[in-house]
Amino acid sequence: MKKTRTLGALGTVLSLSLALAACSGGGGSSDDDTGADGGSGDNKLTVWAWDPAFNIYALEEAEKVFQADNPDFELEIVETPWEDVQTKLTTLAQSGETDQLPDIFLMQNNAFQKNVINYPDIFADFADSDVDFSEFPESVVSYSTYDDVNYGVPFDNGTAIGAYRTDLLEQAGYTVDDFTDITWEEFLTLGKDVLAKTGKPMLTGQAGSADTIMMMLQSAGASLFDDEGEPTITDNEALLAAIDMYGQLVDAGVFVEVNSWDEYINTIVNSNTAGVVNGIWISGSIQSAADQSGKWAVTNVPKLDGVDGATNYTANGGSSWAITPNGNEALAAEFLDATFAGSTEFYDTILPASGALANWLPAGESDVYSEPQEFFGGQPIYADVLTFAAEVPSNNTGAYYYEGRDAVSVAITNILNGADPATALEEAQQTVEFAMG
């Protein structure tokens, strides 16, 4: 019998929208029994994960699929907010108490390499498993790969979409086709016209966030770090192009900055924007506005102008499953291979119930993924997004991705307030170098 318990510093379970499920940690109430000490049963696995409506729901359905051939199998799922996962991993690794680790834990993709580098003793690799990593997008697999060794099985899909209000585009004389396979310069021109004719900006976003810039970077296979993990914030052609374009979008009113995540979501559901560029997980928030059903369409994202390797595909967010060397790694790898890396039945179940789009590419062959979505005008958006996923360029996020992203966020704010771009980015470079020691 499966048990689901909670572990964390928060006193209550936080209710998160599906839009946040793919990229943020959930909450949970405290529990003195951590559910650690993985490998405690011959046919039982302990897992740390967050968000009951998304990740934990997926685990529960995966357990059912695996039990079809392994009726005695049991998952003990310990609800653990992402921040607590990171804290506990660090504490256990530094104290050497790795026997307190679970058998499986969920990890944010952009934190994966840093943890593998800093705490290699808490990870087991998948070298002896049957997981076929060629069945996942290369760009996603790269997050949990270090020195050509795979340490994670990708789960939720952070592939980015351009989602647009077809009724507002029609008012301005356009269709979603006009926003397909275009550059950001073309997007800016179209956006100015849509703004003039409808009074609506094309995009909104949270002030102080570098998410849009980071999506622009990855669309060109570029990064804030080189192949050795050293910061390349200064003299970074793609970064300079992205920041310049972002500034033009904001100055023209085509992109409107807001003060919080809630305000950002409200611009979507309250019809205060004509579009969204973000990870596919944002579709959960888009669909929360029932009155907009049939008025949205999805396509790829604009690409940077004049930048080598620029494409119309990128990603934002996502997480992967890691296994620990606690003696149960063979069973843990077998479970992940049979479910998250091998079952269309599993993905057929979780997609309509939670909007959890697979990174596992064969899932896109399922009829469920090809079903027309009424909210999006009958477009089979999930099948379309899986084709986008296969085209997303890989890039080197570096072990200090979050430090780099935060430093660039500060630089962008300063640049928009009139600072010299070269000076602001040099300060960001120095901030990251200091953090790296």
PDB file of N, CA and C in Angstrom, residues 9 14 20 36 51 57 64 75 97 115 156 206 212 247 261 280 310 339 373 379 393:
ATOM      1  N   ALA A   9       9.386  22.700   5.782  1.00  0.00           N
ATOM      2  CA  ALA A   9       9.362  23.722   6.809  1.00  0.00           C
ATOM      3  C   ALA A   9       8.054  24.479   6.835  1.00  0.00           C
ATOM      4  N   LEU A  14       0.704  24.485   0.179  1.00  0.00           N
ATOM      5  CA  LEU A  14       0.423  25.641  -0.662  1.00  0.00           C
ATOM      6  C   LEU A  14      -0.291  25.188  -1.911  1.00  0.00           C
ATOM      7  N   LEU A  20       2.509  26.766 -12.489  1.00  0.00           N
ATOM      8  CA  LEU A  20       3.735  26.792 -11.720  1.00  0.00           C
ATOM      9  C   LEU A  20       4.287  25.407 -11.448  1.00  0.00           C
ATOM     10  N   ALA A  36      13.119   9.086   4.794  1.00  0.00           N
ATOM     11  CA  ALA A  36      14.384   8.850   4.132  1.00  0.00           C
ATOM     12  C   ALA A  36      14.807   7.409   4.353  1.00  0.00           C
ATOM     13  N   ASP A  51       4.499  19.160  -4.974  1.00  0.00           N
ATOM     14  CA  ASP A  51       3.256  19.457  -5.686  1.00  0.00           C
ATOM     15  C   ASP A  51       2.342  18.246  -5.857  1.00  0.00           C
ATOM     16  N   TYR A  57       1.027  13.482  -8.103  1.00  0.00           N
ATOM     17  CA  TYR A  57      -0.023  12.783  -8.862  1.00  0.00           C
ATOM     18  C   TYR A  57       0.601  11.881  -9.929  1.00  0.00           C
ATOM     19  N   LYS A  64       0.893   2.796 -10.201  1.00  0.00           N
ATOM     20  CA  LYS A  64      -0.157   1.887 -10.673  1.00  0.00           C
ATOM     21  C   LYS A  64       0.290   1.151 -11.940  1.00  0.00           C
ATOM     22  N   LEU A  75       5.456   2.470  -3.575  1.00  0.00           N
ATOM     23  CA  LEU A  75       6.138   3.757  -3.476  1.00  0.00           C
ATOM     24  C   LEU A  75       5.769   4.410  -2.155  1.00  0.00           C
ATOM     25  N   GLU A  97      25.834  11.618   5.735  1.00  0.00           N
ATOM     26  CA  GLU A  97      24.711  10.756   6.122  1.00  0.00           C
ATOM     27  C   GLU A  97      23.879  10.369   4.898  1.00  0.00           C
ATOM     28  N   ASN A 115      24.652  20.243  -8.520  1.00  0.00           N
ATOM     29  CA  ASN A 115      24.575  19.250  -7.454  1.00  0.00           C
ATOM     30  C   ASN A 115      25.420  18.023  -7.761  1.00  0.00           C
ATOM     31  N   ASP A 156       8.884  16.654 -16.663  1.00  0.00           N
ATOM     32  CA  ASP A 156       7.969  17.608 -17.289  1.00  0.00           C
ATOM     33  C   ASP A 156       8.666  18.452 -18.340  1.00  0.00           C
ATOM     34  N   GLN A 206       7.237  39.590 -15.589  1.00  0.00           N
ATOM     35  CA  GLN A 206       7.553  40.097 -14.260  1.00  0.00           C
ATOM     36  C   GLN A 206       8.830  40.923 -14.300  1.00  0.00           C
ATOM     37  N   THR A 212      12.663  35.836 -19.983  1.00  0.00           N
ATOM     38  CA  THR A 212      12.563  36.068 -21.427  1.00  0.00           C
ATOM     39  C   THR A 212      13.943  36.090 -22.065  1.00  0.00           C
ATOM     40  N   GLY A 247      14.875  45.419 -24.486  1.00  0.00           N
ATOM     41  CA  GLY A 247      14.715  46.845 -24.231  1.00  0.00           C
ATOM     42  C   GLY A 247      13.827  47.520 -25.262  1.00  0.00           C
ATOM     43  N   TRP A 261       4.282  37.840  -9.949  1.00  0.00           N
ATOM     44  CA  TRP A 261       3.780  36.707 -10.731  1.00  0.00           C
ATOM     45  C   TRP A 261       2.265  36.748 -10.835  1.00  0.00           C
ATOM     46  N   ILE A 280       5.435  25.515 -21.836  1.00  0.00           N
ATOM     47  CA  ILE A 280       4.104  24.963 -22.090  1.00  0.00           C
ATOM     48  C   ILE A 280       3.281  24.877 -20.816  1.00  0.00           C
ATOM     49  N   ALA A 310      20.655  30.833 -34.282  1.00  0.00           N
ATOM     50  CA  ALA A 310      19.332  31.232 -33.801  1.00  0.00           C
ATOM     51  C   ALA A 310      18.245  30.337 -34.383  1.00  0.00           C
ATOM     52  N   THR A 339       8.108   3.571 -16.680  1.00  0.00           N
ATOM     53  CA  THR A 339       7.026   4.555 -16.542  1.00  0.00           C
ATOM     54  C   THR A 339       7.380   5.868 -17.225  1.00  0.00           C
ATOM     55  N   GLN A 373      -7.746  20.356 -29.059  1.00  0.00           N
ATOM     56  CA  GLN A 373      -8.041  21.013 -27.788  1.00  0.00           C
ATOM     57  C   GLN A 373      -9.008  22.164 -28.036  1.00  0.00           C
ATOM     58  N   GLN A 379      -6.993  23.088 -32.036  1.00  0.00           N
ATOM     59  CA  GLN A 379      -5.607  22.772 -32.385  1.00  0.00           C
ATOM     60  C   GLN A 379      -5.073  21.667 -31.473  1.00  0.00           C
ATOM     61  N   PRO A 393      17.472  23.846 -29.039  1.00  0.00           N
ATOM     62  CA  PRO A 393      18.930  23.685 -28.958  1.00  0.00           C
ATOM     63  C   PRO A 393      19.372  23.403 -27.523  1.00  0.00           C
TER      64      PRO A 393
END
